[in-house]
Structures are given as structure tokens and as C-alpha cells.
PDB file of C-alpha atoms and ligand atoms in Angstrom:
ATOM      1  CA  MET A   1      50.016  40.618 -44.230  1.00 97.00           C
ATOM      2  CA  LEU A   2      48.267  40.278 -40.857  1.00 98.00           C
ATOM      3  CA  GLU A   3      50.073  39.668 -37.607  1.00 98.00           C
ATOM      4  CA  LEU A   4      48.628  39.335 -34.107  1.00 98.00           C
ATOM      5  CA  LYS A   5      51.042  39.362 -31.195  1.00 98.00           C
ATOM      6  CA  GLY A   6      50.052  38.620 -27.620  1.00 98.00           C
ATOM      7  CA  VAL A   7      46.439  39.708 -28.090  1.00 98.00           C
ATOM      8  CA  ASN A   8      44.149  39.606 -25.044  1.00 98.00           C
ATOM      9  CA  VAL A   9      40.426  40.353 -25.205  1.00 97.00           C
ATOM     10  CA  TYR A  10      37.981  40.577 -22.317  1.00 97.00           C
ATOM     11  CA  TYR A  11      34.224  40.872 -21.978  1.00 96.00           C
ATOM     12  CA  GLY A  12      34.125  42.556 -18.590  1.00 94.00           C
ATOM     13  CA  ALA A  13      35.768  40.022 -16.292  1.00 93.00           C
ATOM     14  CA  ILE A  14      35.672  37.211 -18.877  1.00 95.00           C
ATOM     15  CA  HIS A  15      39.045  36.632 -20.494  1.00 96.00           C
ATOM     16  CA  ALA A  16      37.854  35.366 -23.892  1.00 96.00           C
ATOM     17  CA  VAL A  17      41.073  35.558 -25.921  1.00 97.00           C
ATOM     18  CA  LYS A  18      44.346  34.773 -24.158  1.00 97.00           C
ATOM     19  CA  ASP A  19      47.669  35.917 -25.487  1.00 97.00           C
ATOM     20  CA  ILE A  20      46.999  34.985 -29.088  1.00 97.00           C
ATOM     21  CA  SER A  21      49.682  35.334 -31.740  1.00 98.00           C
ATOM     22  CA  LEU A  22      49.071  34.403 -35.344  1.00 97.00           C
ATOM     23  CA  THR A  23      50.004  35.410 -38.857  1.00 98.00           C
ATOM     24  CA  VAL A  24      48.265  35.369 -42.200  1.00 98.00           C
ATOM     25  CA  ASN A  25      50.442  35.749 -45.288  1.00 98.00           C
ATOM     26  CA  GLN A  26      49.265  37.306 -48.493  1.00 97.00           C
ATOM     27  CA  GLY A  27      47.499  34.819 -50.742  1.00 97.00           C
ATOM     28  CA  GLU A  28      46.798  32.236 -48.047  1.00 97.00           C
ATOM     29  CA  ILE A  29      43.663  30.642 -46.697  1.00 98.00           C
ATOM     30  CA  VAL A  30      44.255  30.280 -42.975  1.00 98.00           C
ATOM     31  CA  THR A  31      41.690  28.692 -40.700  1.00 97.00           C
ATOM     32  CA  LEU A  32      40.985  29.066 -37.029  1.00 96.00           C
ATOM     33  CA  ILE A  33      39.189  26.012 -35.680  1.00 94.00           C
ATOM     34  CA  GLY A  34      37.936  25.077 -32.236  1.00 90.00           C
ATOM     35  CA  ALA A  35      34.882  24.137 -30.205  1.00 85.00           C
ATOM     36  CA  ASN A  36      31.960  26.330 -29.190  1.00 85.00           C
ATOM     37  CA  GLY A  37      33.066  29.267 -27.119  1.00 88.00           C
ATOM     38  CA  ALA A  38      36.786  28.818 -27.838  1.00 91.00           C
ATOM     39  CA  GLY A  39      37.103  32.480 -28.803  1.00 95.00           C
ATOM     40  CA  LYS A  40      37.104  32.205 -32.595  1.00 94.00           C
ATOM     41  CA  SER A  41      34.478  34.877 -33.239  1.00 94.00           C
ATOM     42  CA  THR A  42      36.011  37.110 -30.606  1.00 96.00           C
ATOM     43  CA  THR A  43      39.347  36.933 -32.414  1.00 97.00           C
ATOM     44  CA  LEU A  44      37.774  37.876 -35.752  1.00 96.00           C
ATOM     45  CA  ARG A  45      35.722  40.674 -34.225  1.00 95.00           C
ATOM     46  CA  THR A  46      38.875  42.066 -32.662  1.00 97.00           C
ATOM     47  CA  ILE A  47      40.741  42.041 -35.982  1.00 97.00           C
ATOM     48  CA  SER A  48      37.849  43.837 -37.699  1.00 96.00           C
ATOM     49  CA  GLY A  49      37.722  46.509 -35.012  1.00 96.00           C
ATOM     50  CA  LEU A  50      34.362  45.589 -33.465  1.00 94.00           C
ATOM     51  CA  LEU A  51      36.146  44.760 -30.219  1.00 95.00           C
ATOM     52  CA  ARG A  52      39.170  46.407 -28.713  1.00 95.00           C
ATOM     53  CA  PRO A  53      41.961  44.222 -27.316  1.00 97.00           C
ATOM     54  CA  LYS A  54      43.098  44.935 -23.785  1.00 96.00           C
ATOM     55  CA  SER A  55      46.685  44.302 -24.793  1.00 97.00           C
ATOM     56  CA  GLY A  56      48.748  43.054 -27.700  1.00 97.00           C
ATOM     57  CA  SER A  57      49.300  44.266 -31.215  1.00 97.00           C
ATOM     58  CA  ILE A  58      47.519  43.677 -34.494  1.00 98.00           C
ATOM     59  CA  SER A  59      49.318  44.832 -37.591  1.00 98.00           C
ATOM     60  CA  PHE A  60      47.988  44.806 -41.115  1.00 98.00           C
ATOM     61  CA  GLU A  61      50.415  45.488 -43.948  1.00 97.00           C
ATOM     62  CA  GLY A  62      52.826  46.841 -41.395  1.00 95.00           C
ATOM     63  CA  LYS A  63      50.366  49.288 -39.780  1.00 96.00           C
ATOM     64  CA  GLU A  64      49.025  48.926 -36.264  1.00 96.00           C
ATOM     65  CA  ILE A  65      45.231  48.515 -36.373  1.00 97.00           C
ATOM     66  CA  ALA A  66      44.397  47.492 -32.787  1.00 95.00           C
ATOM     67  CA  GLY A  67      41.879  50.040 -31.518  1.00 90.00           C
ATOM     68  CA  VAL A  68      41.263  51.531 -34.975  1.00 95.00           C
ATOM     69  CA  LYS A  69      37.558  52.027 -35.802  1.00 95.00           C
ATOM     70  CA  ALA A  70      35.823  49.281 -37.774  1.00 94.00           C
ATOM     71  CA  HIS A  71      34.921  51.433 -40.792  1.00 92.00           C
ATOM     72  CA  GLU A  72      38.529  52.607 -41.046  1.00 95.00           C
ATOM     73  CA  ILE A  73      39.708  48.992 -40.993  1.00 96.00           C
ATOM     74  CA  VAL A  74      37.344  48.239 -43.895  1.00 93.00           C
ATOM     75  CA  ARG A  75      38.910  51.162 -45.717  1.00 93.00           C
ATOM     76  CA  GLN A  76      42.353  49.672 -45.130  1.00 95.00           C
ATOM     77  CA  GLY A  77      41.268  46.458 -46.820  1.00 95.00           C
ATOM     78  CA  ILE A  78      39.807  44.049 -44.260  1.00 97.00           C
ATOM     79  CA  SER A  79      36.185  42.975 -44.551  1.00 94.00           C
ATOM     80  CA  GLN A  80      34.307  40.590 -42.276  1.00 93.00           C
ATOM     81  CA  VAL A  81      31.410  38.271 -43.050  1.00 92.00           C
ATOM     82  CA  PRO A  82      29.872  37.997 -39.600  1.00 86.00           C
ATOM     83  CA  GLU A  83      28.522  34.857 -37.978  1.00 83.00           C
ATOM     84  CA  GLY A  84      24.790  34.541 -38.511  1.00 73.00           C
ATOM     85  CA  ARG A  85      25.359  36.640 -41.629  1.00 75.00           C
ATOM     86  CA  ARG A  86      23.689  39.854 -40.407  1.00 85.00           C
ATOM     87  CA  ILE A  87      22.429  41.036 -43.726  1.00 91.00           C
ATOM     88  CA  PHE A  88      20.106  44.037 -43.797  1.00 93.00           C
ATOM     89  CA  ALA A  89      16.865  42.058 -43.766  1.00 93.00           C
ATOM     90  CA  GLU A  90      14.545  44.909 -44.750  1.00 95.00           C
ATOM     91  CA  MET A  91      16.634  45.943 -47.728  1.00 96.00           C
ATOM     92  CA  THR A  92      16.789  44.312 -51.133  1.00 97.00           C
ATOM     93  CA  VAL A  93      19.685  42.166 -52.294  1.00 97.00           C
ATOM     94  CA  MET A  94      20.915  45.043 -54.467  1.00 96.00           C
ATOM     95  CA  GLU A  95      20.727  47.549 -51.605  1.00 96.00           C
ATOM     96  CA  ASN A  96      22.729  45.182 -49.390  1.00 95.00           C
ATOM     97  CA  LEU A  97      25.424  44.908 -52.044  1.00 96.00           C
ATOM     98  CA  ASP A  98      25.505  48.697 -52.465  1.00 94.00           C
ATOM     99  CA  MET A  99      26.040  49.029 -48.704  1.00 92.00           C
ATOM    100  CA  GLY A 100      29.100  46.821 -49.036  1.00 91.00           C
ATOM    101  CA  ALA A 101      30.734  49.434 -51.249  1.00 92.00           C
ATOM    102  CA  PHE A 102      30.157  52.246 -48.753  1.00 87.00           C
ATOM    103  CA  THR A 103      33.857  53.102 -48.486  1.00 84.00           C
ATOM    104  CA  ARG A 104      34.274  53.533 -52.233  1.00 85.00           C
ATOM    105  CA  LYS A 105      33.685  56.208 -54.837  1.00 87.00           C
ATOM    106  CA  ASP A 106      35.152  54.511 -57.945  1.00 91.00           C
ATOM    107  CA  LYS A 107      31.937  53.870 -59.862  1.00 91.00           C
ATOM    108  CA  ASP A 108      33.594  51.792 -62.603  1.00 93.00           C
ATOM    109  CA  GLY A 109      35.376  49.624 -60.051  1.00 91.00           C
ATOM    110  CA  ILE A 110      32.163  49.109 -58.103  1.00 94.00           C
ATOM    111  CA  ARG A 111      30.349  48.112 -61.284  1.00 94.00           C
ATOM    112  CA  ALA A 112      33.099  45.625 -62.147  1.00 94.00           C
ATOM    113  CA  ASP A 113      32.995  44.116 -58.663  1.00 93.00           C
ATOM    114  CA  LEU A 114      29.219  43.807 -58.792  1.00 95.00           C
ATOM    115  CA  LYS A 115      29.566  41.885 -62.047  1.00 95.00           C
ATOM    116  CA  ARG A 116      32.123  39.627 -60.374  1.00 92.00           C
ATOM    117  CA  VAL A 117      29.839  39.036 -57.357  1.00 94.00           C
ATOM    118  CA  PHE A 118      27.018  38.058 -59.714  1.00 96.00           C
ATOM    119  CA  GLU A 119      29.382  35.668 -61.524  1.00 92.00           C
ATOM    120  CA  LEU A 120      30.294  34.043 -58.213  1.00 90.00           C
ATOM    121  CA  PHE A 121      26.688  34.006 -57.021  1.00 92.00           C
ATOM    122  CA  PRO A 122      24.302  33.906 -60.011  1.00 93.00           C
ATOM    123  CA  ARG A 123      21.416  33.380 -57.624  1.00 92.00           C
ATOM    124  CA  LEU A 124      21.931  36.860 -56.197  1.00 94.00           C
ATOM    125  CA  GLU A 125      21.538  38.406 -59.623  1.00 96.00           C
ATOM    126  CA  GLU A 126      18.282  36.533 -60.192  1.00 95.00           C
ATOM    127  CA  ARG A 127      17.073  37.839 -56.856  1.00 96.00           C
ATOM    128  CA  LYS A 128      18.506  41.332 -56.809  1.00 95.00           C
ATOM    129  CA  SER A 129      15.150  43.015 -56.152  1.00 96.00           C
ATOM    130  CA  GLN A 130      14.094  40.527 -53.473  1.00 96.00           C
ATOM    131  CA  VAL A 131      13.935  41.659 -49.846  1.00 97.00           C
ATOM    132  CA  ALA A 132      16.967  40.065 -48.235  1.00 95.00           C
ATOM    133  CA  GLY A 133      15.120  38.790 -45.155  1.00 94.00           C
ATOM    134  CA  THR A 134      13.107  36.451 -47.393  1.00 95.00           C
ATOM    135  CA  LEU A 135      16.203  34.722 -48.857  1.00 94.00           C
ATOM    136  CA  SER A 136      17.015  31.153 -47.838  1.00 90.00           C
ATOM    137  CA  GLY A 137      19.839  30.561 -45.358  1.00 88.00           C
ATOM    138  CA  GLY A 138      22.292  29.654 -48.095  1.00 88.00           C
ATOM    139  CA  GLU A 139      21.319  32.678 -50.170  1.00 91.00           C
ATOM    140  CA  GLN A 140      21.780  34.930 -47.134  1.00 92.00           C
ATOM    141  CA  GLN A 141      25.274  33.503 -46.669  1.00 91.00           C
ATOM    142  CA  MET A 142      26.005  34.253 -50.327  1.00 91.00           C
ATOM    143  CA  LEU A 143      24.673  37.775 -49.920  1.00 94.00           C
ATOM    144  CA  ALA A 144      26.800  38.375 -46.812  1.00 93.00           C
ATOM    145  CA  MET A 145      29.868  37.199 -48.717  1.00 92.00           C
ATOM    146  CA  GLY A 146      28.933  39.260 -51.765  1.00 93.00           C
ATOM    147  CA  ARG A 147      28.413  42.332 -49.621  1.00 93.00           C
ATOM    148  CA  ALA A 148      31.851  41.897 -48.031  1.00 91.00           C
ATOM    149  CA  LEU A 149      33.456  41.496 -51.460  1.00 92.00           C
ATOM    150  CA  MET A 150      31.944  44.796 -52.588  1.00 94.00           C
ATOM    151  CA  SER A 151      34.495  46.626 -50.471  1.00 90.00           C
ATOM    152  CA  ARG A 152      37.176  44.870 -52.573  1.00 91.00           C
ATOM    153  CA  PRO A 153      38.992  43.569 -49.494  1.00 94.00           C
ATOM    154  CA  LYS A 154      42.583  42.412 -49.482  1.00 97.00           C
ATOM    155  CA  LEU A 155      41.757  40.207 -46.518  1.00 98.00           C
ATOM    156  CA  LEU A 156      38.373  38.538 -46.090  1.00 96.00           C
ATOM    157  CA  LEU A 157      37.380  37.358 -42.603  1.00 97.00           C
ATOM    158  CA  LEU A 158      34.747  34.625 -42.660  1.00 96.00           C
ATOM    159  CA  ASP A 159      32.941  33.616 -39.480  1.00 94.00           C
ATOM    160  CA  GLU A 160      31.428  30.132 -39.790  1.00 92.00           C
ATOM    161  CA  PRO A 161      30.154  30.277 -43.343  1.00 92.00           C
ATOM    162  CA  SER A 162      28.901  26.681 -43.037  1.00 90.00           C
ATOM    163  CA  MET A 163      26.618  27.375 -40.095  1.00 87.00           C
ATOM    164  CA  GLY A 164      23.099  26.090 -40.593  1.00 83.00           C
ATOM    165  CA  LEU A 165      23.633  25.005 -44.187  1.00 85.00           C
ATOM    166  CA  ALA A 166      22.968  21.625 -45.787  1.00 85.00           C
ATOM    167  CA  PRO A 167      26.068  19.591 -46.765  1.00 87.00           C
ATOM    168  CA  LEU A 168      25.676  20.215 -50.485  1.00 86.00           C
ATOM    169  CA  LEU A 169      25.451  23.946 -49.962  1.00 87.00           C
ATOM    170  CA  ILE A 170      28.442  23.906 -47.601  1.00 90.00           C
ATOM    171  CA  ARG A 171      30.496  22.338 -50.358  1.00 91.00           C
ATOM    172  CA  GLU A 172      29.311  24.999 -52.799  1.00 89.00           C
ATOM    173  CA  ILE A 173      30.199  27.828 -50.406  1.00 91.00           C
ATOM    174  CA  PHE A 174      33.652  26.347 -49.757  1.00 94.00           C
ATOM    175  CA  HIS A 175      34.321  26.059 -53.497  1.00 92.00           C
ATOM    176  CA  ILE A 176      33.419  29.712 -53.838  1.00 91.00           C
ATOM    177  CA  ILE A 177      35.789  30.611 -50.984  1.00 94.00           C
ATOM    178  CA  GLU A 178      38.550  28.857 -52.930  1.00 95.00           C
ATOM    179  CA  ASP A 179      37.577  30.786 -56.094  1.00 91.00           C
ATOM    180  CA  ILE A 180      37.669  34.078 -54.206  1.00 92.00           C
ATOM    181  CA  ASN A 181      41.101  33.194 -52.851  1.00 95.00           C
ATOM    182  CA  ARG A 182      42.404  32.156 -56.270  1.00 94.00           C
ATOM    183  CA  ALA A 183      41.316  35.517 -57.636  1.00 90.00           C
ATOM    184  CA  GLY A 184      43.675  37.183 -55.166  1.00 94.00           C
ATOM    185  CA  THR A 185      41.853  37.698 -51.860  1.00 96.00           C
ATOM    186  CA  THR A 186      43.564  36.435 -48.726  1.00 98.00           C
ATOM    187  CA  VAL A 187      41.197  34.566 -46.380  1.00 98.00           C
ATOM    188  CA  LEU A 188      41.022  34.014 -42.633  1.00 98.00           C
ATOM    189  CA  LEU A 189      38.310  31.455 -42.016  1.00 97.00           C
ATOM    190  CA  VAL A 190      36.739  30.609 -38.667  1.00 96.00           C
ATOM    191  CA  GLU A 191      34.947  27.260 -38.606  1.00 92.00           C
ATOM    192  CA  GLN A 192      33.498  24.609 -36.360  1.00 87.00           C
ATOM    193  CA  ASN A 193      33.383  22.368 -39.411  1.00 88.00           C
ATOM    194  CA  ALA A 194      37.075  21.510 -39.056  1.00 90.00           C
ATOM    195  CA  ASN A 195      37.025  18.900 -41.824  1.00 89.00           C
ATOM    196  CA  MET A 196      35.892  21.326 -44.484  1.00 91.00           C
ATOM    197  CA  ALA A 197      38.039  24.172 -43.209  1.00 94.00           C
ATOM    198  CA  LEU A 198      41.232  22.097 -43.108  1.00 95.00           C
ATOM    199  CA  SER A 199      40.522  20.787 -46.596  1.00 94.00           C
ATOM    200  CA  ILE A 200      40.761  24.230 -48.208  1.00 96.00           C
ATOM    201  CA  ALA A 201      43.261  25.969 -45.890  1.00 97.00           C
ATOM    202  CA  SER A 202      47.024  25.970 -46.211  1.00 97.00           C
ATOM    203  CA  ARG A 203      47.591  26.568 -42.486  1.00 97.00           C
ATOM    204  CA  ALA A 204      45.494  26.305 -39.358  1.00 96.00           C
ATOM    205  CA  TYR A 205      45.367  27.345 -35.723  1.00 96.00           C
ATOM    206  CA  VAL A 206      43.453  25.381 -33.111  1.00 94.00           C
ATOM    207  CA  LEU A 207      41.861  27.450 -30.375  1.00 93.00           C
ATOM    208  CA  GLU A 208      40.873  26.012 -26.995  1.00 92.00           C
ATOM    209  CA  THR A 209      39.264  28.137 -24.286  1.00 92.00           C
ATOM    210  CA  GLY A 210      40.853  31.293 -25.633  1.00 95.00           C
ATOM    211  CA  ARG A 211      44.342  29.926 -26.317  1.00 95.00           C
ATOM    212  CA  ILE A 212      46.068  28.622 -29.418  1.00 95.00           C
ATOM    213  CA  THR A 213      47.006  25.039 -28.583  1.00 92.00           C
ATOM    214  CA  LEU A 214      48.135  23.777 -31.987  1.00 92.00           C
ATOM    215  CA  SER A 215      49.135  25.337 -35.273  1.00 95.00           C
ATOM    216  CA  GLY A 216      50.728  24.429 -38.552  1.00 95.00           C
ATOM    217  CA  ASP A 217      50.189  22.957 -41.962  1.00 96.00           C
ATOM    218  CA  ALA A 218      46.477  22.250 -42.455  1.00 95.00           C
ATOM    219  CA  ALA A 219      46.936  18.844 -44.073  1.00 94.00           C
ATOM    220  CA  LYS A 220      49.290  17.742 -41.285  1.00 93.00           C
ATOM    221  CA  LEU A 221      46.856  18.903 -38.618  1.00 91.00           C
ATOM    222  CA  ALA A 222      43.993  17.115 -40.362  1.00 90.00           C
ATOM    223  CA  ALA A 223      46.054  13.921 -40.201  1.00 89.00           C
ATOM    224  CA  SER A 224      47.149  14.324 -36.580  1.00 86.00           C
ATOM    225  CA  GLU A 225      45.677  12.022 -33.982  1.00 82.00           C
ATOM    226  CA  GLU A 226      45.055  14.883 -31.557  1.00 80.00           C
ATOM    227  CA  VAL A 227      43.020  16.962 -33.996  1.00 79.00           C
ATOM    228  CA  ARG A 228      41.163  13.954 -35.396  1.00 78.00           C
ATOM    229  CA  LYS A 229      40.061  12.912 -31.924  1.00 76.00           C
ATOM    230  CA  ALA A 230      39.013  16.342 -30.732  1.00 75.00           C
ATOM    231  CA  TYR A 231      37.581  17.955 -33.857  1.00 71.00           C
ATOM    232  CA  LEU A 232      37.091  15.492 -36.662  1.00 67.00           C
ATOM    233  CA  GLY A 233      35.019  12.877 -34.931  1.00 62.00           C
ATOM    234  CA  GLY A 234      37.861  10.393 -34.418  1.00 50.00           C
TER     235      GLY A 234
HETATM  236  P1  ATP B   1      31.081  29.772 -31.302  1.00 85.97           P
HETATM  237  O1  ATP B   1      31.576  28.896 -32.358  1.00 85.97           O
HETATM  238  O2  ATP B   1      30.151  29.085 -30.352  1.00 85.97           O
HETATM  239  O3  ATP B   1      30.602  31.102 -31.767  1.00 85.97           O
HETATM  240  P2  ATP B   1      33.590  30.982 -30.582  1.00 85.97           P
HETATM  241  O4  ATP B   1      34.810  30.153 -30.583  1.00 85.97           O
HETATM  242  O5  ATP B   1      33.379  31.882 -31.733  1.00 85.97           O
HETATM  243  O6  ATP B   1      32.354  30.041 -30.379  1.00 85.97           O
HETATM  244  P3  ATP B   1      33.320  33.316 -28.939  1.00 85.97           P
HETATM  245  O7  ATP B   1      31.982  33.687 -29.472  1.00 85.97           O
HETATM  246  O8  ATP B   1      34.479  34.099 -29.391  1.00 85.97           O
HETATM  247  O9  ATP B   1      33.611  31.792 -29.233  1.00 85.97           O
HETATM  248  O10 ATP B   1      33.244  33.323 -27.346  1.00 85.97           O
HETATM  249  C1  ATP B   1      34.381  33.161 -26.515  1.00 85.97           C
HETATM  250  C2  ATP B   1      33.953  33.306 -25.064  1.00 85.97           C
HETATM  251  O11 ATP B   1      33.550  34.645 -24.788  1.00 85.97           O
HETATM  252  C3  ATP B   1      32.794  32.421 -24.651  1.00 85.97           C
HETATM  253  O12 ATP B   1      33.033  31.955 -23.368  1.00 85.97           O
HETATM  254  C4  ATP B   1      31.610  33.371 -24.679  1.00 85.97           C
HETATM  255  O13 ATP B   1      30.616  32.983 -23.760  1.00 85.97           O
HETATM  256  C5  ATP B   1      32.222  34.678 -24.282  1.00 85.97           C
HETATM  257  N1  ATP B   1      31.501  35.809 -24.884  1.00 85.97           N
HETATM  258  C6  ATP B   1      31.293  36.015 -26.214  1.00 85.97           C
HETATM  259  N2  ATP B   1      30.618  37.168 -26.416  1.00 85.97           N
HETATM  260  C7  ATP B   1      30.395  37.700 -25.196  1.00 85.97           C
HETATM  261  C8  ATP B   1      29.748  38.895 -24.726  1.00 85.97           C
HETATM  262  N3  ATP B   1      29.214  39.771 -25.576  1.00 85.97           N
HETATM  263  N4  ATP B   1      29.720  39.091 -23.387  1.00 85.97           N
HETATM  264  C9  ATP B   1      30.274  38.207 -22.527  1.00 85.97           C
HETATM  265  N5  ATP B   1      30.898  37.086 -22.897  1.00 85.97           N
HETATM  266  C10 ATP B   1      30.967  36.815 -24.211  1.00 85.97           C
END
């Protein structure tokens, strides 16, 4: 479904992503793990069109999308839940969700997806008139995910959904990611919480200072000495 080949991304002179190649197949949850500053967010932001790679190709359903504008990439079926959530703080929950459907005109479909978002996140329905900036951290994460789902993406990009959340809430969010995947959305998940990410993913890539150093079956990586030492606290 998604294939990156030899992708390089720079911030000025800083070479943040180095020759990355990876694939995500339809129906999978794939995770990209690695330490602070490894280039995980940069990779996601490049896929979603917020950054332009200096070289390499990114194809989605057989079409080249490297360099394509972000809103056009949303239209093609990729939606990103950014790190730090970036909800529209001044707007209500409902207005945020409406913004998520900005590429669409199918009113019935939008209504059906809103119903589905409220089933996944009942708390958002209870709070639909609340100003989003006053939501708790966990609720803001739910809203960011709900907003992304409102574009009915084929591929959902999640950037550190566990960040800043209490353990119980992290578990809840990860269960919901599995539900979203089971309902047919392919997921590429970036996480520092390698334990949780590897537990729900089928495959994983390990990123170190901009390069992929390990990849493969998530359960096998979770069991490997190398990954346990570096990312799973021994
Ligand atoms: P984290 O989990 O801490 O967000 P990450 O793996 O997502 O880490 P990136 O945010 O992709 O890492 O950063 C990769 C590298 O690029 C880092 O060295 C970072 O300092 C650098 N970088 C990120 N954004 C910028 C920017 N806007 N300008 C310059 N350098 C940047």
C-alpha cells in the first residue's frame, strides 16, 4: 500500500532521515520505534506531505506522492495524527471533527463516520460542545484521532499517541487503535513506547539517528536481545 525507497530528508544542513526504505501492506499495523530525535516524526511528516524529501520515492497505492501537497495526500487517503495532537484549541470538539472531513462532500458518509467516531470515543460525544483546548490530555488525543478518522483514511499515521498519558489511558488508546485497524484502516504508528507499540503491531522498523537499523516481525523484535536492551529497558 505504502512504499518508501531511499528517502532522504534534510532540515537545512541537518540530515534527519537517511536513505529510508520501508513498506506498509494493506491491513497491517506497522510501527516505527526509536529514541528521541531518531527521525520518526520526520518520516511521518514526509509521508503526509508536510516535508519534502530531498531524494527517494514514496508511493501510495502505486502513485508517487513525494512532493505532493499535504491536503492532496489527505484526499488520496492518508491522514496523520500529529505529535502533541495539535487540535484546534479555540474550536469546539464538534468543530474539530467537522474540520477533519474537509475533503469530503458526502453528507451521509460523514454522518456515518461521526457516529462511528462517537462509538469509538463516547467521551467526545458527551463533550461535543466543549472548547477543545479545555479537554484533558487523553481527551485531546482522542479528538485528534477522531478528527483524522473523519477523512475516512485508508492509512492512518499516528505520531506518539501515548505521549504524556497515564498508563491506563495508554492501554485504552492502544485498544482503540486495534479496533480502528480491525475495522479496515491500515496503521503506521510511531512510538517511543516500544513495548506497547510492538505488542499491537505485526511488523516493526527500528530507527537510529535517521537510519533503519533493524526490521521485521514485531513479536520477534520484541523478543530480541538487541531491542530489549536498547528500547525495552533490558
Ligand atoms: P522525538 O521522539 O523526540 O520526536 P523523532 O524520532 O520523532 O524524535 P524527529 O523529530 O524526526 O525525531 O527529529 C529528527 C532530527 O531532526 C533531530 O535531530 C531533530 O533535532 C531534527 N529536527 C527536527 N525538526 C527540525 C527542524 N524543524 N529544524 C531542524 N532540525 C530539526
